[in-house]
XYZ file of C-alpha atoms in Angstrom:
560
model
C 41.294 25.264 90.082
C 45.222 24.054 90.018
C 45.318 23.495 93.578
C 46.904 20.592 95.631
C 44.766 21.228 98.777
C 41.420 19.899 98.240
C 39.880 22.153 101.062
C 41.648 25.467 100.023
C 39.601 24.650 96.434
C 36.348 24.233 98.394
C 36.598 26.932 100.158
C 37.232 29.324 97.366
C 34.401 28.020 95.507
C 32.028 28.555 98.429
C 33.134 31.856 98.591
C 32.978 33.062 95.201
C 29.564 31.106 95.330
C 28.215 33.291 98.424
C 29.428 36.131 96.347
C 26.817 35.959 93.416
C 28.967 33.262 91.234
C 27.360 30.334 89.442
C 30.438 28.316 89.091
C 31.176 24.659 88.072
C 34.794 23.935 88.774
C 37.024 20.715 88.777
C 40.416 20.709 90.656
C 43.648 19.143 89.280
C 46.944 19.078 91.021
C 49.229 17.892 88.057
C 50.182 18.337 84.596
C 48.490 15.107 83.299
C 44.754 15.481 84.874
C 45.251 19.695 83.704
C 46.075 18.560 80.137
C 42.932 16.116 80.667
C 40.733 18.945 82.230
C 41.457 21.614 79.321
C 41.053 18.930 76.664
C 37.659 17.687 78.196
C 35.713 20.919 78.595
C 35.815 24.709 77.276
C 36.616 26.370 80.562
C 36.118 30.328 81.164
C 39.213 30.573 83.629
C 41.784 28.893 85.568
C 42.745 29.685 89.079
C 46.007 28.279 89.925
C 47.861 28.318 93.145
C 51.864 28.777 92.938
C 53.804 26.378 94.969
C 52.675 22.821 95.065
C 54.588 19.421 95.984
C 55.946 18.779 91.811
C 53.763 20.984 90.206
C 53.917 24.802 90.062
C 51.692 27.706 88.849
C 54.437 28.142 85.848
C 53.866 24.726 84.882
C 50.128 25.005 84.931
C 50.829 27.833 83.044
C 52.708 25.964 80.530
C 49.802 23.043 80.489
C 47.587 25.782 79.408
C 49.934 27.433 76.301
C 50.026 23.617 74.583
C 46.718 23.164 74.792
C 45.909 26.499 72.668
C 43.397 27.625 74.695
C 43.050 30.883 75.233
C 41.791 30.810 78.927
C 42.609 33.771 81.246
C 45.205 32.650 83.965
C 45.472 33.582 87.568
C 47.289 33.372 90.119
C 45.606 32.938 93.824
C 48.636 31.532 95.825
C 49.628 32.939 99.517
C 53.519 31.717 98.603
C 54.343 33.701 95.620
C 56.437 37.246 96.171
C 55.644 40.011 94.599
C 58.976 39.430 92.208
C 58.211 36.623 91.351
C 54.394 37.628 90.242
C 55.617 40.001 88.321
C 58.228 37.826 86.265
C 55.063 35.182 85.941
C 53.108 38.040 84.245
C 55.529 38.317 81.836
C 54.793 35.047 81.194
C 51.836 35.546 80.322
C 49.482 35.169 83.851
C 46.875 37.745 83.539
C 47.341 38.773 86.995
C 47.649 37.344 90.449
C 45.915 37.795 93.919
C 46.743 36.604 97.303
C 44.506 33.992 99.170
C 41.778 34.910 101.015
C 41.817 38.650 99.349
C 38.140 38.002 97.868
C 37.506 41.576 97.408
C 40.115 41.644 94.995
C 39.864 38.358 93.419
C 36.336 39.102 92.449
C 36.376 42.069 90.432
C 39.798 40.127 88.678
C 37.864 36.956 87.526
C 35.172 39.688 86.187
C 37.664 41.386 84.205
C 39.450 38.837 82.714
C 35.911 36.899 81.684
C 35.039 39.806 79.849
C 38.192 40.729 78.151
C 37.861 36.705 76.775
C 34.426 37.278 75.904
C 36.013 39.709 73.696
C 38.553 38.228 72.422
C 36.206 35.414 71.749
C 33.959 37.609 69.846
C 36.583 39.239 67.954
C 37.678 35.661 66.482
C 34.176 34.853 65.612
C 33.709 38.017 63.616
C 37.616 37.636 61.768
C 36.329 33.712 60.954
C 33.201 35.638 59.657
C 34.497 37.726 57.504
C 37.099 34.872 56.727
C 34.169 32.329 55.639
C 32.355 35.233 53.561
C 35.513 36.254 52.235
C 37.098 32.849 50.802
C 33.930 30.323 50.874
C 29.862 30.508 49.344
C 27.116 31.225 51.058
C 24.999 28.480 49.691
C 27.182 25.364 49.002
C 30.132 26.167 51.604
C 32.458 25.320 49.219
C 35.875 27.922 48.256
C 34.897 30.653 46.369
C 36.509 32.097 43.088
C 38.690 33.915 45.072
C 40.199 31.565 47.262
C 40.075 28.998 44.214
C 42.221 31.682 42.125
C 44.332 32.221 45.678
C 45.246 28.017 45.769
C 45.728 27.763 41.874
C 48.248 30.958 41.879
C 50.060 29.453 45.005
C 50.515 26.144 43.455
C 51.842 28.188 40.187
C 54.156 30.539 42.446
C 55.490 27.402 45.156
C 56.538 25.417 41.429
C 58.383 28.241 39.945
C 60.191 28.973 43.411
C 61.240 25.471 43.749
C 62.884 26.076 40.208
C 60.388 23.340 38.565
C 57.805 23.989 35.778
C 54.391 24.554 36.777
C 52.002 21.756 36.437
C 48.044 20.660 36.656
C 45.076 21.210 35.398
C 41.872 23.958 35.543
C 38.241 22.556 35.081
C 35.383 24.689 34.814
C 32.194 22.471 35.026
C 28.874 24.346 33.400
C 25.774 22.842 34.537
C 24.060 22.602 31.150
C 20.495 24.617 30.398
C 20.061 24.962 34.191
C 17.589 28.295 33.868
C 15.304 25.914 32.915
C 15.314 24.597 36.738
C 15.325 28.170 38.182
C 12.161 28.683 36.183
C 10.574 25.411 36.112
C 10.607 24.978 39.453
C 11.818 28.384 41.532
C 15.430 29.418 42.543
C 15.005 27.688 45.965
C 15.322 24.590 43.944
C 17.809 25.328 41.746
C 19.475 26.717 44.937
C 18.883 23.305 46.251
C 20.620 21.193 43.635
C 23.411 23.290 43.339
C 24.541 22.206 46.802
C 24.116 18.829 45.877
C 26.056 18.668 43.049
C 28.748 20.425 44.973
C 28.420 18.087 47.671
C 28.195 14.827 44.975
C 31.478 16.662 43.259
C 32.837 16.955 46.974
C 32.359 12.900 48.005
C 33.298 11.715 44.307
C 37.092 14.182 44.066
C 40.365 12.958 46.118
C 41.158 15.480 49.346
C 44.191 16.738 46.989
C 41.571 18.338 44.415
C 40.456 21.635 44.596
C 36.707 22.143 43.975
C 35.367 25.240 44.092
C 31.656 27.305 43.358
C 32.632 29.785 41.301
C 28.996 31.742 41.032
C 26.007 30.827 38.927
C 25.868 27.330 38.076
C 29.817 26.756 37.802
C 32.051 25.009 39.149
C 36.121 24.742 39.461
C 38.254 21.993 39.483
C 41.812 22.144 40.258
C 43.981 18.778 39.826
C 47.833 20.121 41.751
C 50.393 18.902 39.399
C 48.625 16.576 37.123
C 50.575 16.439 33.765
C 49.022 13.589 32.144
C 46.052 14.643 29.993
C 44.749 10.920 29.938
C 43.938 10.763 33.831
C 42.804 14.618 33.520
C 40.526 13.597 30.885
C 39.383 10.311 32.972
C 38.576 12.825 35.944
C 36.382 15.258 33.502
C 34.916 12.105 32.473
C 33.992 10.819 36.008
C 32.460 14.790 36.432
C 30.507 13.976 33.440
C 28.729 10.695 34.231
C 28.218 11.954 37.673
C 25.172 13.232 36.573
C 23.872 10.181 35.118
C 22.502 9.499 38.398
C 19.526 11.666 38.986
C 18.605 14.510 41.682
C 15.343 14.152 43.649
C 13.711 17.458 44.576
C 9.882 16.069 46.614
C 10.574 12.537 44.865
C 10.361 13.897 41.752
C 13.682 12.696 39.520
C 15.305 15.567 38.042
C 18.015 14.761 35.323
C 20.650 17.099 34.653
C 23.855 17.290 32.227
C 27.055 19.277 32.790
C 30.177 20.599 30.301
C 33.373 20.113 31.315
C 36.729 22.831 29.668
C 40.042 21.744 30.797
C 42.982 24.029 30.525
C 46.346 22.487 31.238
C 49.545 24.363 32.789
C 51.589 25.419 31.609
C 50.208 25.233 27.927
C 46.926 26.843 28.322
C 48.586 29.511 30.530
C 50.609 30.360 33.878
C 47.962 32.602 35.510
C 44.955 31.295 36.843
C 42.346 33.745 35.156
C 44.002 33.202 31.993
C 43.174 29.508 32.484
C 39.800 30.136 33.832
C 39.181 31.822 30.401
C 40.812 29.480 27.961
C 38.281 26.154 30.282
C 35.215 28.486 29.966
C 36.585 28.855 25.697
C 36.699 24.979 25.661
C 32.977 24.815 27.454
C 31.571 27.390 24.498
C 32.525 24.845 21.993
C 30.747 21.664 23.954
C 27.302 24.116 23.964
C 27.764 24.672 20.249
C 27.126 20.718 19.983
C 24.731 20.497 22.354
C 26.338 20.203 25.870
C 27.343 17.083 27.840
C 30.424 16.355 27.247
C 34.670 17.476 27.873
C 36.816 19.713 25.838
C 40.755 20.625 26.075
C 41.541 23.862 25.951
C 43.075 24.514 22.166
C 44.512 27.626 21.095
C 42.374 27.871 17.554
C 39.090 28.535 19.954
C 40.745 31.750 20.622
C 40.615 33.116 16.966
C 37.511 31.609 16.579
C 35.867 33.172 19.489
C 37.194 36.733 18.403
C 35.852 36.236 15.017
C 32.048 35.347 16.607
C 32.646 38.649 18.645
C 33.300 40.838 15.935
C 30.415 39.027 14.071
C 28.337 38.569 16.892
C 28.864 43.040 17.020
C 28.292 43.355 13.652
C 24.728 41.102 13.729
C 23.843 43.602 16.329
C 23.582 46.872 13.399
C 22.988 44.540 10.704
C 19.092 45.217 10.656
C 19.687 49.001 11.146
C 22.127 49.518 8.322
C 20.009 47.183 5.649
C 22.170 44.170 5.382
C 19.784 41.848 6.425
C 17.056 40.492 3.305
C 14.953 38.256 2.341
C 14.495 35.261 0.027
C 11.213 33.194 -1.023
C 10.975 29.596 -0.947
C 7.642 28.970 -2.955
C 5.349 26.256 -1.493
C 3.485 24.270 -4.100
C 0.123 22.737 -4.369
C 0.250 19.119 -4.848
C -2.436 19.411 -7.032
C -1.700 21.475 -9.893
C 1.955 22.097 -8.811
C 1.522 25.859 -8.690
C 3.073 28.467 -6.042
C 0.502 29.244 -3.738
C 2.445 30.802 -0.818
C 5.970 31.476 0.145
C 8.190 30.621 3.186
C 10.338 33.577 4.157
C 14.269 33.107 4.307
C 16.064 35.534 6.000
C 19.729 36.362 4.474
C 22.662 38.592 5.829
C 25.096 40.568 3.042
C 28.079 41.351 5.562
C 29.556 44.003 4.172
C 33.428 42.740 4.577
C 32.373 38.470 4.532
C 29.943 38.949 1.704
C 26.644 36.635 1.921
C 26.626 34.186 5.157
C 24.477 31.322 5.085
C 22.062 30.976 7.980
C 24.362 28.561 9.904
C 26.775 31.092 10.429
C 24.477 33.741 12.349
C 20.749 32.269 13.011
C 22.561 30.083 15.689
C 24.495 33.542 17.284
C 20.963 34.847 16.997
C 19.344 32.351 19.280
C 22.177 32.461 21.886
C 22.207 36.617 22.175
C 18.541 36.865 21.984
C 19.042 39.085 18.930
C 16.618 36.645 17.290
C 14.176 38.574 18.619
C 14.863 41.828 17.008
C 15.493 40.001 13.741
C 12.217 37.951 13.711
C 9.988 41.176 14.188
C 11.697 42.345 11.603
C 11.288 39.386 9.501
C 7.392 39.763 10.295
C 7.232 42.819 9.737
C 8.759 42.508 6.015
C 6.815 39.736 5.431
C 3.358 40.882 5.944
C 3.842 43.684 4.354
C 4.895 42.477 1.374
C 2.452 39.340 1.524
C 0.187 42.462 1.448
C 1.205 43.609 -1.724
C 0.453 40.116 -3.526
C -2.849 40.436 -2.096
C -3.152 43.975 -3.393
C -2.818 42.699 -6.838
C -4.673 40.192 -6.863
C -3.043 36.995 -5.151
C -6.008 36.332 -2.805
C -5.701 33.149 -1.747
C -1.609 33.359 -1.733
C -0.120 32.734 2.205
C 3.277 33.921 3.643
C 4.750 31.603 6.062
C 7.243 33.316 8.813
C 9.450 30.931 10.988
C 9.651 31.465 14.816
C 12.518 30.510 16.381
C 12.298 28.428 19.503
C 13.641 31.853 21.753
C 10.558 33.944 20.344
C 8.363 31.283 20.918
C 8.988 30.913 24.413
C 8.269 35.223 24.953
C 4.775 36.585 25.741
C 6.258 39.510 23.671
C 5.350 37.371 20.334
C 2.062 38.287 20.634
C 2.451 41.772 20.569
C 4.705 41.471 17.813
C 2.435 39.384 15.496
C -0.223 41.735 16.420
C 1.621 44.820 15.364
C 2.689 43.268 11.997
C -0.642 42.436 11.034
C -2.068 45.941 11.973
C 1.100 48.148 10.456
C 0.724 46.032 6.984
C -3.365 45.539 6.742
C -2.394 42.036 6.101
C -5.436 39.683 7.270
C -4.660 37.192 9.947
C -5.569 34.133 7.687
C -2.567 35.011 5.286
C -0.171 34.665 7.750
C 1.295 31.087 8.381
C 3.958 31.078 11.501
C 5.925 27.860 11.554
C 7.207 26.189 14.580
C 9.674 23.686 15.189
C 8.351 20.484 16.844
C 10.996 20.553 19.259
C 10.159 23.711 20.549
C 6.631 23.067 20.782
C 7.682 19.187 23.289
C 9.429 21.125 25.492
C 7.032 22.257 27.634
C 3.381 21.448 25.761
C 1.014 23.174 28.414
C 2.985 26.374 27.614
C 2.686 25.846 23.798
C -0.673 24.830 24.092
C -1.639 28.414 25.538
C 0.184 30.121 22.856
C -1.217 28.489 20.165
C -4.072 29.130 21.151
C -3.717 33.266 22.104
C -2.354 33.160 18.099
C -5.253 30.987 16.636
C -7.074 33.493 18.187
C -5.005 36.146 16.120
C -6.596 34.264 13.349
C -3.378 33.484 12.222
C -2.119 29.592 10.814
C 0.154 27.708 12.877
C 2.129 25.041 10.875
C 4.630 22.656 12.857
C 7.776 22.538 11.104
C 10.403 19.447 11.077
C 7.318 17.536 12.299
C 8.385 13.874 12.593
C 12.086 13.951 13.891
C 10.185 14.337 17.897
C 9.503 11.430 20.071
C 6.381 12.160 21.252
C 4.519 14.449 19.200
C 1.946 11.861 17.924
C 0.268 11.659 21.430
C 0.399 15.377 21.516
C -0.958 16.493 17.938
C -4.337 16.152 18.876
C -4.372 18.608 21.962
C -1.955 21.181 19.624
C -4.225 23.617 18.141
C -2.375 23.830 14.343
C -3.841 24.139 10.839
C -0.730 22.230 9.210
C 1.975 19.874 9.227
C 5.737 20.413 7.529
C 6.823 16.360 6.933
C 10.541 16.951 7.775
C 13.082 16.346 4.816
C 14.746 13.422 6.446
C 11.644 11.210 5.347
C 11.590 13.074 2.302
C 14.526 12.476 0.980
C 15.069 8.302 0.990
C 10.985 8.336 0.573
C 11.755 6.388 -2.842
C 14.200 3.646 -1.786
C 13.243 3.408 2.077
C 9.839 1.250 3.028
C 10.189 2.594 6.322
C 10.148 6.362 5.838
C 7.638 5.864 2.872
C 5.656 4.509 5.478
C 5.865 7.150 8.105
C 4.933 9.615 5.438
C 1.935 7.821 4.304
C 0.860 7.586 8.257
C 2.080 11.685 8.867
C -0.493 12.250 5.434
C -3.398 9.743 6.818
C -3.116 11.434 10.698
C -2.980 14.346 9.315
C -6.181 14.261 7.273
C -8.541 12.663 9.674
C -7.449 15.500 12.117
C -8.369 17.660 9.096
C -4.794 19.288 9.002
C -3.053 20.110 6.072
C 0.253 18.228 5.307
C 3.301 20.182 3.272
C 6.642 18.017 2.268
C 9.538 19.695 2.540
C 13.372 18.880 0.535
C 11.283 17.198 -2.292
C 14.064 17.433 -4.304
C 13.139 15.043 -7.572
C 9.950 14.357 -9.522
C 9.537 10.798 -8.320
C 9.379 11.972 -4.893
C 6.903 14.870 -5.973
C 4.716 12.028 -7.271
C 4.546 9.748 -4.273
C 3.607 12.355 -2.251
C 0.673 13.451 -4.423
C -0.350 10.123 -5.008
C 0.051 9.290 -0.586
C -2.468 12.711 -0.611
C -0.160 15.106 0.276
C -1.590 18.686 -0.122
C 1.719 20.709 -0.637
C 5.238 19.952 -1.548
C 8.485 22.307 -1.295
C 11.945 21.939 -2.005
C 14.451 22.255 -4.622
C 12.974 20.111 -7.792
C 10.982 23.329 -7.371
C 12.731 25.900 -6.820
C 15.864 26.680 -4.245
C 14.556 30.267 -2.141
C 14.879 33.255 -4.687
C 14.936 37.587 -4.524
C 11.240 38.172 -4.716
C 11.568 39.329 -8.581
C 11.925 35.628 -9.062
C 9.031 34.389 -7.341
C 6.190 33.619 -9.522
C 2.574 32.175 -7.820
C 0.399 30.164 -10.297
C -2.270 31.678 -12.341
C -4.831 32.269 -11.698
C -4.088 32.772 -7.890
C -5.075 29.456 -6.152
């Protein structure tokens, strides 16, 4: 109530009061205790009289348009003509009413409270669909939109200045972060993700951009940076951030993150096109294991089309019959005859010509065509281990390696299952090698599926066995038939005490857990005779023979 009479204001609130109004008022008679009033509380209305000594309902009105309130205003004066109401609706008073004309005022101060209500509600709703529209749901951080809408802004206020563009696009990948989701549930992972955006958030200057741009990404936009040192000290910083680790139920949960920078204007002028060329840069830090920064270079480019087109062509290679196999024998240490074979699969592109594993057994794992590929693999393998047995190599055993993808799939089961019933190939025959890596990262699960294939009646050797950290504890509880001495030990076994030593302890363990041990990359004959003399069972590797076409594979005789 603007209002120099301090009865008058009493009055009309006893009135409106004996009317049916809950009311809380506070009367002010000057521009400084109005300004106060409106800054103090969120008031529904003001009621203003018009002529008071220094003070008028106009500059009330006034009062209320700097404060940015948007408060319905009315006028209850008995001085005011009706000119003069009229011109202060113009204004911008929502209406006036005489003193003493309750009946009127009434039904006025109803209006006007619910045409705010509306207006009020009509804001919420536009900052609504504003905060869905620009910001995400789960760490209220911009969006990809918005964080394209400031990037291209930046880009567009440079070039109309007439200066070049300038700054710098991060994506940040959280590295292997599905392993969260299913480790522990998508609440979780929901859970980190807002605290790395808030970490990002507390650790980035108020001029950087950060933004969640879906999944488990991030963006970082640096306005104007040039300089690719202090870019490359920020992507740094992003890095190391995650040194620390997250708690989730005081459990410490480490995580790792890869940062692709694209610069402007070299990387590119549009902010998609820079998006692109970071998430380019981040596909090369993955290919070498994560954790760690890349700039943007314009060679990715051709290389990333080429592992399109080849990553395309791996997808019909089984169909049109480019994919084969070689044989790697394995030997018995104690006549040093071929008893068994490992299976090598080969690809014969038919515009690159013969590509070493390297170049698609990687692409393999990251598409999930591995899978595909290793039934197939099985599939040709037992049914040509079958054939050996058919004339007369008994005792002679396949070995098939499973990748750390097919591992990780109930589907292998079925798989093994169906090669061994489509061939007629018995289960002992069969040996499927594992990597040890794949078999530490989560042993309860490989535990379980050892067991469901020892149950196959199949062998289970553990391949590259030695190059863990904590297999020895774990061998015991793994239920395996053999042991594959990785080639690293193999290959300084003559000159190096120390590895000579950790083969002679693989071979000992090995034997009083009544496991067989095979050396792989045995490579000369001195290193063929150390191992047979430290009781190795089996050696493989080149002083042997490199893999061959299976017209070239020969087993000992007789079959052993």
């Amino acid at each position: 109530m603007v209002d120099d009479s301090e009865d008058d204001a009493y009055l009309l609130r006893a009135e409106l009061g004996r009317r049916g109004m809950a009311i809380e008022c506070r009367r002010v008679d000057c521009a400084l205790d109005m300004a106060a009033a409106l800054a103090a509380e969120d008031w529904d209305i003001v009621l203003a009289d018009h002529h008071m000594p220094g003070f008028d309902a106009l500059a009330a009105l006034d009062v209320l348009k700097r404060s940015a309130r948007d408060v319905p205003f009315i006028i209850h004066s008995g001085q005011i003509s009706s000119r003069q109401a009229i011109s202060a609706m113009y204004d911008g008073v929502d209406d006036y009413v005489s003193k003493g004309d309750y009946e009127r005022l009434v039904p006025v101060i109803e209006r006007e409270l619910r045409g705010a209500r509306a207006r009020r509600a009509v804001r919420h709703a536009d900052s609504r669909i504003q905060q869905l529209a620009f910001f995400d749901g789960l760490s209220a951080l911009p969006n990809h939109h918005l964080f394209c809408n400031k990037v291209n802004d930046a880009i567009r206020d440079s070039q109309e200045r007439g200066r070049p563009p300038a700054g710098a696009v991060l994506v940040v990948d959280i590295d292997r972060f599905m392993r969260i989701n299913a480790s522990f549930g998508y609440e979780t992972g929901n859970e980190l993700l807002r605290h790395i955006g808030q970490r990002l958030r507390e650790g980035l200057g108020p001029e950087v951009v950060l933004a969640r741009l879906g999944g488990d990404e991030f963006g970082v936009f640096l306005p104007g940076a040039g300089d690719r040192g202090s870019v490359e000290m920020l992507a740094g910083w992003i890095v190391r951030s995650f040194d620390r680790p997250l708690m989730k139920d005081r459990i410490e949960l480490f995580l790792t993150a890869s940062v692709g920078v694209a610069m402007i204007p070299t990387d590119g002028e549009a902010v998609l096109d820079l998006l692109m060329n970071a998430e380019t840069a981040i596909r090369q830090i993955k290919r070498d294991g994560g954790n760690g920064v890349r700039f943007y270079e314009r060679t990715m480019n051709a290389a990333s089309a080429e592992r399109l087109a080849l990553e395309s062509d791996l997808r019909h290679a089984v169909e049109r019959g480019e994919l084969f196999l070689e044989y790697q024998p394995v030997i018995s240490a104690r006549h040093l005859g071929a008893v068994g074979a490992e299976v090598l699969v080969r690809w014969q592109h038919p515009r690159l010509g013969r590509l070493s594993p390297d170049r698609f057994i990687p692409m393999a794992d990251e598409t999930g065509l591995i899978v595909d590929i290793g039934a197939w693999v099985l599939g040709e393998a037992t049914r040509q281990a079958r054939r050996w047995l058919e004339v007369g190599h008994e005792r002679v055993r396949v070995s098939v390696n499973v990748s750390a993808v097919q591992f990780a799939q109930p589907r292998l089961l079925e798989v093994v299952a169906d090669a061994l019933r489509d061939s007629a190939l018995p289960p002992a025959s069969l040996v499927l090698e594992i990597t040890e890596s794949s078999l530490m990262t989560d042993v309860e699960s490989a535990v379980g599926m050892l067991r469901a294939l020892k149950n196959m009646g199949v062998q289970v050797a553990v391949d590259d066995f030695g190059t863990g950290y904590s297999s020895l504890s774990y061998l015991k509880r793994l239920p395996i038939d053999i042991v594959k001495i990785d080639k690293s030990f193999v290959r300084d076994l003559c000159e190096d005490e120390g590895d000579a030593a950790i083969v002679r302890a693989i071979i000992a363990l090995a034997g009083n857990l009544r496991l067989s041990t095979i050396a792989e990359g045995v490579e000369t004959a001195e290193q063929a005779e150390v191992l047979r003399a430290a009781g190795c069972d089996f050696l493989q590797g080149f002083h042997f023979s490199r893999p061959v076409p299976l017209e070239r594979l020969v087993f000992s005789t007789p079959p052993c």
